[in-house]
mmCIF file of C-alpha atoms in Angstrom:
data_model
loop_
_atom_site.group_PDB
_atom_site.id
_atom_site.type_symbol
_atom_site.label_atom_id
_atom_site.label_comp_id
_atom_site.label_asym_id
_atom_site.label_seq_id
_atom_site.Cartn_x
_atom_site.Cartn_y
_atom_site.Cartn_z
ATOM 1 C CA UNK A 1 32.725 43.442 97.507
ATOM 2 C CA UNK A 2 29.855 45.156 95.802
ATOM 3 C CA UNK A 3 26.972 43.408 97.593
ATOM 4 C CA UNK A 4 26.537 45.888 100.580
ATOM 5 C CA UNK A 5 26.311 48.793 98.510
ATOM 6 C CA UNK A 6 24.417 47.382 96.069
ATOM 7 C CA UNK A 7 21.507 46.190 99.262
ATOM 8 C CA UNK A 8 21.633 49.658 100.221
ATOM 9 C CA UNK A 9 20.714 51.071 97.044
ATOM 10 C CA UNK A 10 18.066 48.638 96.314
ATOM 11 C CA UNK A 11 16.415 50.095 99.855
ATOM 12 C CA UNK A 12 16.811 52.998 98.774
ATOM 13 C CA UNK A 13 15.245 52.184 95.965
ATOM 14 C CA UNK A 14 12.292 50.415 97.519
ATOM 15 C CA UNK A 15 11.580 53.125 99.296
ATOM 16 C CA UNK A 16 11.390 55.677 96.817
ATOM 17 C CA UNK A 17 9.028 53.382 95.113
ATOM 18 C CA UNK A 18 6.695 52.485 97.885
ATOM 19 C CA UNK A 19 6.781 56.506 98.639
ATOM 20 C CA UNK A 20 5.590 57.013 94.919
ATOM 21 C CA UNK A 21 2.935 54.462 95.463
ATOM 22 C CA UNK A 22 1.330 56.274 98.735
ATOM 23 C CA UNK A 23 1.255 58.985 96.468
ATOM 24 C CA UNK A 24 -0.763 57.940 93.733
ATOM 25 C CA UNK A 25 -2.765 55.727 96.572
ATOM 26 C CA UNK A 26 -3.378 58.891 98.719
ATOM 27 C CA UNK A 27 -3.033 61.615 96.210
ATOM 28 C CA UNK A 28 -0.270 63.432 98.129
ATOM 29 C CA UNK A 29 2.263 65.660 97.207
ATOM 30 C CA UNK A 30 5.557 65.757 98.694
ATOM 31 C CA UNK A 31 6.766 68.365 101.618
ATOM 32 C CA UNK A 32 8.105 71.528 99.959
ATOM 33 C CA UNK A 33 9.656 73.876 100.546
ATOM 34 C CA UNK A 34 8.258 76.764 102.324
ATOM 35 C CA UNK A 35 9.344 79.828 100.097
ATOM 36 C CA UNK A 36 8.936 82.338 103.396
ATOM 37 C CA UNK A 37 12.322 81.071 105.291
ATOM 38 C CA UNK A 38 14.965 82.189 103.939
ATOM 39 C CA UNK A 39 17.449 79.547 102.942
ATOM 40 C CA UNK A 40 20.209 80.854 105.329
ATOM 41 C CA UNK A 41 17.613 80.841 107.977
ATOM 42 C CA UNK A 42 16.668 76.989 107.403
ATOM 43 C CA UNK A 43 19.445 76.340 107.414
ATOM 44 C CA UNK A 44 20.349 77.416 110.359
ATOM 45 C CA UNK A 45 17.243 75.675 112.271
ATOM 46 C CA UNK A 46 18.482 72.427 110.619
ATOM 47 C CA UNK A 47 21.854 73.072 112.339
ATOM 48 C CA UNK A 48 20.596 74.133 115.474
ATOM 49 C CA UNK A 49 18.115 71.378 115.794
ATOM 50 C CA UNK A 50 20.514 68.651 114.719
ATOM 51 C CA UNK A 51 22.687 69.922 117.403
ATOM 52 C CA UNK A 52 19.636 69.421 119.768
ATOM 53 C CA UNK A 53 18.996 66.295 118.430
ATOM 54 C CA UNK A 54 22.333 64.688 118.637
ATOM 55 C CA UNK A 55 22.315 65.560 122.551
ATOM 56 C CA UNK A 56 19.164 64.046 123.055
ATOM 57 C CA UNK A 57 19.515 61.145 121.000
ATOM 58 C CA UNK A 58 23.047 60.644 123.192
ATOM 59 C CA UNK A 59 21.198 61.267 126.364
ATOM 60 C CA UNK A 60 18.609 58.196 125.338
ATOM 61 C CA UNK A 61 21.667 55.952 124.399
ATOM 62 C CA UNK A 62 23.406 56.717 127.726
ATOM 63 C CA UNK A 63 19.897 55.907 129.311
ATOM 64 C CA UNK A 64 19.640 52.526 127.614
ATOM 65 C CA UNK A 65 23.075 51.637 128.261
ATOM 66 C CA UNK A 66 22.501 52.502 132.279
ATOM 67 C CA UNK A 67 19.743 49.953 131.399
ATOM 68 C CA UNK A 68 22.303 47.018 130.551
ATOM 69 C CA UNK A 69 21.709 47.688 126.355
ATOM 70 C CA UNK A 70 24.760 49.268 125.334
ATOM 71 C CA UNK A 71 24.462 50.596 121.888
ATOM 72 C CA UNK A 72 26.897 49.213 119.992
ATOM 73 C CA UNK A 73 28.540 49.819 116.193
ATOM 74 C CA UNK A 74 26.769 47.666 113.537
ATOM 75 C CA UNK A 75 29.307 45.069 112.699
ATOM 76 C CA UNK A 76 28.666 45.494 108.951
ATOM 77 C CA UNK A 77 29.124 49.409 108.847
ATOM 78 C CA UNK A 78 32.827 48.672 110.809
ATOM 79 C CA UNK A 79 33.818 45.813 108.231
ATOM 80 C CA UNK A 80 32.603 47.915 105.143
ATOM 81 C CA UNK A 81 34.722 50.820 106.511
ATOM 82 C CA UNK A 82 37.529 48.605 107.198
ATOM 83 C CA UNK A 83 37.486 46.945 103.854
ATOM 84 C CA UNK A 84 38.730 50.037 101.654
ATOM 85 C CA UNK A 85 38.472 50.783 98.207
ATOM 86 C CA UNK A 86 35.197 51.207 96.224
ATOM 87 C CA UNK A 87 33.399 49.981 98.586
ATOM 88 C CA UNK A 88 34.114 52.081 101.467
ATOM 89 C CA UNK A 89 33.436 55.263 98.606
ATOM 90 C CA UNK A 90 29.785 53.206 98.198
ATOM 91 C CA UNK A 91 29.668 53.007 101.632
ATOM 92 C CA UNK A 92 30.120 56.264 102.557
ATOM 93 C CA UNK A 93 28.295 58.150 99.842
ATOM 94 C CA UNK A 94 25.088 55.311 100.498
ATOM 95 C CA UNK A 95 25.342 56.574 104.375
ATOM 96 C CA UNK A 96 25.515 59.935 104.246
ATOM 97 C CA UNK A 97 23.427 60.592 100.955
ATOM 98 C CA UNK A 98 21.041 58.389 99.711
ATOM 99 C CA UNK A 99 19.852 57.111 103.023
ATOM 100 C CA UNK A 100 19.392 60.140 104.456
ATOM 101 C CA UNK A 101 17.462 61.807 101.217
ATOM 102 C CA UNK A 102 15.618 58.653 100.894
ATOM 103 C CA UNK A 103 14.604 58.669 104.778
ATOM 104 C CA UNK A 104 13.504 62.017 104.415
ATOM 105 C CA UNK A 105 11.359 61.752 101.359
ATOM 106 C CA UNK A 106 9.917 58.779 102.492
ATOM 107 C CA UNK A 107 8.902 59.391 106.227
ATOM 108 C CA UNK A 108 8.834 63.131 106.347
ATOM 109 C CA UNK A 109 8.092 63.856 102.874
ATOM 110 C CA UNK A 110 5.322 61.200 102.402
ATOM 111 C CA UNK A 111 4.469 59.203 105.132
ATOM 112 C CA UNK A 112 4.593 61.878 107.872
ATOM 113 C CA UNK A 113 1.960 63.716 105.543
ATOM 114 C CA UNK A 114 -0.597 60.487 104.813
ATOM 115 C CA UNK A 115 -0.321 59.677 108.625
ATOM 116 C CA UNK A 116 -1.391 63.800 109.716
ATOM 117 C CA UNK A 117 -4.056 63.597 107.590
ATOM 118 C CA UNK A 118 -5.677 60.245 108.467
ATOM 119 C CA UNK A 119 -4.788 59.895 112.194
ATOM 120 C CA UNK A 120 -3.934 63.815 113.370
ATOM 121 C CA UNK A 121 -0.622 65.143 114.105
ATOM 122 C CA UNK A 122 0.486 63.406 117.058
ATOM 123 C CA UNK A 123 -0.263 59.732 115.736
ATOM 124 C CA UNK A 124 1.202 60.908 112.216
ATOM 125 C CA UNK A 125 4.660 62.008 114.281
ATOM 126 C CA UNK A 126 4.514 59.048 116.513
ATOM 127 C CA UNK A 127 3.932 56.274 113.892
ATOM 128 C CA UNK A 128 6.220 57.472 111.484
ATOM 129 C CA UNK A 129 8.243 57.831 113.473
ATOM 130 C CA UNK A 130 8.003 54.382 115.132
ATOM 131 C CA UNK A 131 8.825 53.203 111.353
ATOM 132 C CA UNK A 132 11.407 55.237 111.158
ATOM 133 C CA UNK A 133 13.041 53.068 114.175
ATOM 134 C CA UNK A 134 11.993 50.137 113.022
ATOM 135 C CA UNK A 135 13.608 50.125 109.686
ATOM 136 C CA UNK A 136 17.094 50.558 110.961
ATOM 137 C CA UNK A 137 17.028 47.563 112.775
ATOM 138 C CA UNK A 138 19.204 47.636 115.818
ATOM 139 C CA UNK A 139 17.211 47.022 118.632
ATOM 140 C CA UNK A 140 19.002 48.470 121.522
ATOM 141 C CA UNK A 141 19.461 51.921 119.256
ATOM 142 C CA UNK A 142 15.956 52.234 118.831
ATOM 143 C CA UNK A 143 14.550 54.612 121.416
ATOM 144 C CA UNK A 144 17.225 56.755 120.123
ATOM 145 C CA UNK A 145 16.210 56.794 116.338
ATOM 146 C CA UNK A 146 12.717 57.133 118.202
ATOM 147 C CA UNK A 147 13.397 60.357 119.779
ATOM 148 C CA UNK A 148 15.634 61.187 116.897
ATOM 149 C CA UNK A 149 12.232 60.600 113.877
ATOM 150 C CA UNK A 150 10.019 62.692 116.058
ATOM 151 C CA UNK A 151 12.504 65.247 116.105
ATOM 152 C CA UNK A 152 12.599 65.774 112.432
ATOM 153 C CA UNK A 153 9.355 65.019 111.873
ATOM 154 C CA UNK A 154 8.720 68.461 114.189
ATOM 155 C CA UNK A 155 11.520 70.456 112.463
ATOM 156 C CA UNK A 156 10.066 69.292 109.121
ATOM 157 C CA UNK A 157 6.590 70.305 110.177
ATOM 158 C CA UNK A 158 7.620 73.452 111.612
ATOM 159 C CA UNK A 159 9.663 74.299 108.371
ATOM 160 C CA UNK A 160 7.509 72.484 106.164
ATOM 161 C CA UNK A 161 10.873 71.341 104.301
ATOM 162 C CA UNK A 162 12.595 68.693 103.832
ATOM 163 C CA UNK A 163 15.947 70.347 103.553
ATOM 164 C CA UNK A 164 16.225 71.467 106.904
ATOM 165 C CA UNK A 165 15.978 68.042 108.237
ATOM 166 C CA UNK A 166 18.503 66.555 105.997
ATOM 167 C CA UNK A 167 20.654 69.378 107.084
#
């Protein structure tokens, strides 16, 4: 019952910690904020490119389904929603908080960073970005979370937040 939620804080978790460990390894500080967009304004650029975004990524998935690799649901997102109770509250708050913070600090707010500075901008977007795929696992969804990392990688860079992509 508690086992999913507990594997996807422990990710999370892991991480947040390998994150804090590029940091001390690299010396890097974390994306902030950029105090000269307003917060109404980021906002609104998260909004507007997540609506981008979420056409693209669809146009990718109906590409790779014309292929003959139809995206399909993760079986273990449908049965945690299905099961109820406190652990479709885990499941829910673990999908639509921590991953996404813990995404964001890690590949945007760390990784994205290190990989600029060592490799340029380009490789830095493309290779986090490439992790950013790879660590959700579901092969035929991948050139969609592909498109979808180097889009928030750019808003993030553009922004130089990491609010605006969580948006």
């Amino acid at each position: 019952e508690v086992m999913l939620p507990l594997t996807l804080f422990c990710s999370g978790c892991v991480l947040l910690a390998f994150g804090m460990f590029l940091r001390r390894r690299l010396r890097l500080a974390p994306t902030v904020d950029a105090p000269s967009i307003s917060l109404g304004r980021r906002i609104g650029m998260g909004v507007a490119g997540g609506l981008v975004l979420a056409l693209m990524v669809e146009g990718v998935g109906q590409l790779v389904a014309r292929m003959g690799y139809p995206i399909t649901e993760q079986p273990w997102l449908g049965q945690a929603f299905e099961a109820g109770g406190l652990r479709w509250y885990a499941v829910v708050f673990a999908v639509t908080v921590l991953a996404p913070v813990g995404e964001e600090v890690f590949f945007r707010g760390y990784l994205l960073p290190a990989l600029t500075r060592q490799l340029g901008v380009a490789v830095g977007i493309l290779l986090s970005s490439v992790a950013f795929a790879g660590i959700h696992g579901h092969l035929p969804a991948m050139p969609a979370y592909l498109v979808y990392g180097v889009g928030l990688a750019l808003i993030a860079r553009k922004t130089n937040s990491l609010l605006v992509p969580s948006v």
